[in-house]
Coordinates of C-alpha atoms and ligand atoms in Angstrom, one line a residue:
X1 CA -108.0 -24.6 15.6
X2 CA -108.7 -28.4 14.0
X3 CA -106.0 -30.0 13.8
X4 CA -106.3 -30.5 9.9
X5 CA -106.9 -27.1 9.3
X6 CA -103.3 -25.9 8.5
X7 CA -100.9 -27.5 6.1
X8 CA -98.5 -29.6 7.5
X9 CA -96.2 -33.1 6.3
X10 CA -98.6 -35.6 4.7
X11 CA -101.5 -33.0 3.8
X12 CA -102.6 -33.2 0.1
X13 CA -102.2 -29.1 -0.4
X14 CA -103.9 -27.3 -3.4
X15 CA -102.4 -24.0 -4.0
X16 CA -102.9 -21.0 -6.8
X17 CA -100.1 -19.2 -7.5
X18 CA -98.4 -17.0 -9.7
X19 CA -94.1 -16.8 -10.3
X20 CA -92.3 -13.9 -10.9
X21 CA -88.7 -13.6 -12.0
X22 CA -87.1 -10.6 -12.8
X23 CA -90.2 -8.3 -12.3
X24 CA -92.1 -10.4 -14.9
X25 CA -94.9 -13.0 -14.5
X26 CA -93.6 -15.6 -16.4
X27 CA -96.3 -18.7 -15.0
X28 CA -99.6 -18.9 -13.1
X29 CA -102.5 -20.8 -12.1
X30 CA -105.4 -19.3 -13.8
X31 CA -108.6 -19.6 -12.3
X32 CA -110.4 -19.9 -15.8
X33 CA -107.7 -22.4 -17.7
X34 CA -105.5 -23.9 -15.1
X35 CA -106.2 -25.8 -12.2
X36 CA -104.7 -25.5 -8.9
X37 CA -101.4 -27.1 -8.3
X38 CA -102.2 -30.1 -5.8
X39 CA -99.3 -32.1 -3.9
X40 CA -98.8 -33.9 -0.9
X41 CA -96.8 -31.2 1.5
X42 CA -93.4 -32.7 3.0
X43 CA -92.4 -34.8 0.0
X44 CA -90.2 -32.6 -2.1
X45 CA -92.7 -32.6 -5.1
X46 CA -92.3 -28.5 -5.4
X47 CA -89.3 -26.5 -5.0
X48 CA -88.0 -26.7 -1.2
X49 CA -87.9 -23.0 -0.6
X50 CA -91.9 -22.3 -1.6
X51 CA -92.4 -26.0 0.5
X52 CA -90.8 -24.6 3.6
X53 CA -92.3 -21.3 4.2
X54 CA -96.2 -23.0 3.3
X55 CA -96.3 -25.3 7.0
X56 CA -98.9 -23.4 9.2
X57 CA -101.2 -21.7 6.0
X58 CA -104.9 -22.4 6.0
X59 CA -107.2 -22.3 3.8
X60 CA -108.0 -18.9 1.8
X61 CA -104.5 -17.5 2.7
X62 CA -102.3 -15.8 0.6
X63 CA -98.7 -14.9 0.8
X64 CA -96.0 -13.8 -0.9
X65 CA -92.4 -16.2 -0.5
X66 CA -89.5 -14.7 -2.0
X67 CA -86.8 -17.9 -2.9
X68 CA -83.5 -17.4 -3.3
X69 CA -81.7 -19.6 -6.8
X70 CA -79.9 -22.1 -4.0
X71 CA -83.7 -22.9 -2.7
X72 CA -85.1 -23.2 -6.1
X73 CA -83.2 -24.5 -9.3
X74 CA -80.0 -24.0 -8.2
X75 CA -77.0 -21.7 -9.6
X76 CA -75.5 -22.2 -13.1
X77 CA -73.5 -25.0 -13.5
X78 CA -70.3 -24.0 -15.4
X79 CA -69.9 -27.4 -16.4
X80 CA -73.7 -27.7 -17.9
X81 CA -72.2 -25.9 -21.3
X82 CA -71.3 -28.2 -24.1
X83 CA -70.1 -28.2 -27.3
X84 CA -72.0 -30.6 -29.9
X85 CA -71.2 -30.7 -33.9
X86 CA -73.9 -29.4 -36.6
X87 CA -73.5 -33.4 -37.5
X88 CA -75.1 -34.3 -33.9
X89 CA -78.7 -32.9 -34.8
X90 CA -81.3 -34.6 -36.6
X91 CA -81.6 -33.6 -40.4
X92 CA -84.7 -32.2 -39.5
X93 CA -83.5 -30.0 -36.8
X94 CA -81.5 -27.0 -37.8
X95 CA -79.8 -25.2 -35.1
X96 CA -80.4 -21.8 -34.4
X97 CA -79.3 -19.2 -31.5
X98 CA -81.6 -19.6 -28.9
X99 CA -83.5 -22.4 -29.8
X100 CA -84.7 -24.4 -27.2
X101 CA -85.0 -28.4 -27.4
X102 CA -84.7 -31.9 -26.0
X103 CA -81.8 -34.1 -25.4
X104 CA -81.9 -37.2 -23.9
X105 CA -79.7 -38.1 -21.1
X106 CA -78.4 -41.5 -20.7
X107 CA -80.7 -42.6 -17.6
X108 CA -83.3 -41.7 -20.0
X109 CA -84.9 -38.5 -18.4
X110 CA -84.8 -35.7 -21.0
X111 CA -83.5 -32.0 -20.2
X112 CA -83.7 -29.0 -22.1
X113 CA -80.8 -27.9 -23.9
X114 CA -80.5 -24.1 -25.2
X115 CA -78.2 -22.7 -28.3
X116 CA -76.1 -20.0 -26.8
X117 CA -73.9 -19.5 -29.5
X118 CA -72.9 -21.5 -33.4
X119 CA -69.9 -21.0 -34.8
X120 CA -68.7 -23.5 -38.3
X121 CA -69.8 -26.5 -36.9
X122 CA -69.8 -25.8 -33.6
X123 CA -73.0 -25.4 -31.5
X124 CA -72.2 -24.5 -28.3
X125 CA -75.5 -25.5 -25.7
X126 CA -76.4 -24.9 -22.1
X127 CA -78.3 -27.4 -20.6
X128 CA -78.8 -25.6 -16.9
X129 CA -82.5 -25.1 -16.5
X130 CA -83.9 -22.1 -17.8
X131 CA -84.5 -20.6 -14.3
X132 CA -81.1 -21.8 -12.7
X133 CA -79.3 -19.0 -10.9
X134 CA -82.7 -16.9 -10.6
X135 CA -84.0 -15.3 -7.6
X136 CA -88.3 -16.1 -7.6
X137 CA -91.0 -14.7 -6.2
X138 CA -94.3 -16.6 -5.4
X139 CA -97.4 -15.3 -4.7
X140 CA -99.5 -18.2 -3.3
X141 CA -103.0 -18.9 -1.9
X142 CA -103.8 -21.9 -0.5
X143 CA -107.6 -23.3 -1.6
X144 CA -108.0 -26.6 -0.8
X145 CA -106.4 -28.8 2.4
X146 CA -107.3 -31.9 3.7
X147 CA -105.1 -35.2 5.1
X148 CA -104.1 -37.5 2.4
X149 CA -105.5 -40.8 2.5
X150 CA -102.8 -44.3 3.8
X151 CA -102.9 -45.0 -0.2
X152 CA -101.7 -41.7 -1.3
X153 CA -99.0 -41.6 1.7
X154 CA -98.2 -45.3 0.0
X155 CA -97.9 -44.1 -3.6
X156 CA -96.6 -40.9 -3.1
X157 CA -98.8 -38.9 -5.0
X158 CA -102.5 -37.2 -4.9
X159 CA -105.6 -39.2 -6.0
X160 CA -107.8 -36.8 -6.7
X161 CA -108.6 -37.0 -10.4
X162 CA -108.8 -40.4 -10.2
X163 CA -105.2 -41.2 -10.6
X164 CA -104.2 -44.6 -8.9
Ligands
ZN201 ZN1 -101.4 -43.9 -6.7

């Protein structure tokens, strides 16, 4: 077998797949709407559990990689629930149980936040990520393979679509 024929570190790895959590498909590639999911393997830019079990696959190889919460997002955090006043929201925004939106953090990346319960002027929010403490399941199938190129290993990400 060629050497480049099986994924291993510094491969730019095109995969379809499809996530279940919970006995429900809850994301997907689609073949008619969404492209494959490309990446270079060996640099953490998927969830380490699916990462780890996809060294050795070739192309046109399917297989099913079950990833435990601690591989994937993580557990909940018991300290990822806050407390924010009605007065903390934008005029515009009214809070509602379950509603899902954006909060800043101070480095600047945004998270999601959740409403998990209101109560006066109290909102109480979870900001673990919405698959935190889940068990997933990934069927995968690897369709495209090839060694990335010294300017891709450089940057750190894929160049296929014309991205620099
Ligand atoms: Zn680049």
């Amino acid at each position: 077998m060629a050497e480049d024929a099986v994924i291993k570190d510094e491969m730019v790895v095109q995969i379809e797949y499809q996530l279940t959590v919970e006995g429900e498909v809850i994301d997907s590639t689609d073949p008619e709407d969404r492209e494959p999911i490309e990446f270079i393997q060996g640099q953490g830019h998927i969830i380490p559990g699916l990462e780890a079990e996809l060294y050795g696959m070739q192309v046109g190889e399917t297989r099913q990689v079950a990833v435990e919460a601690a591989q994937a997002y993580g557990g909940v955090d018991p300290e990822a629930y806050i407390t924010l006043q009605r007065d903390d929201f934008p005029e515009s925004m009214d809070p509602e149980l379950g509603m899902v939106f954006e909060m800043n953090e101070p480095d600047g990346d945004t998270l999601l936040a959740r409403v998990i319960g209101i109560e006066g002027d109290e909102v109480e929010v979870d900001l673990n990520h919405p698959l935190a403490g889940k068990d997933l399941l990934f069927d995968v199938k690897v369709v495209g393979l090839r060694p990335a190129t010294d300017e891709e290993l450089d940057h750190g990400h894929v160049h296929s679509h014309g991205e620099h």
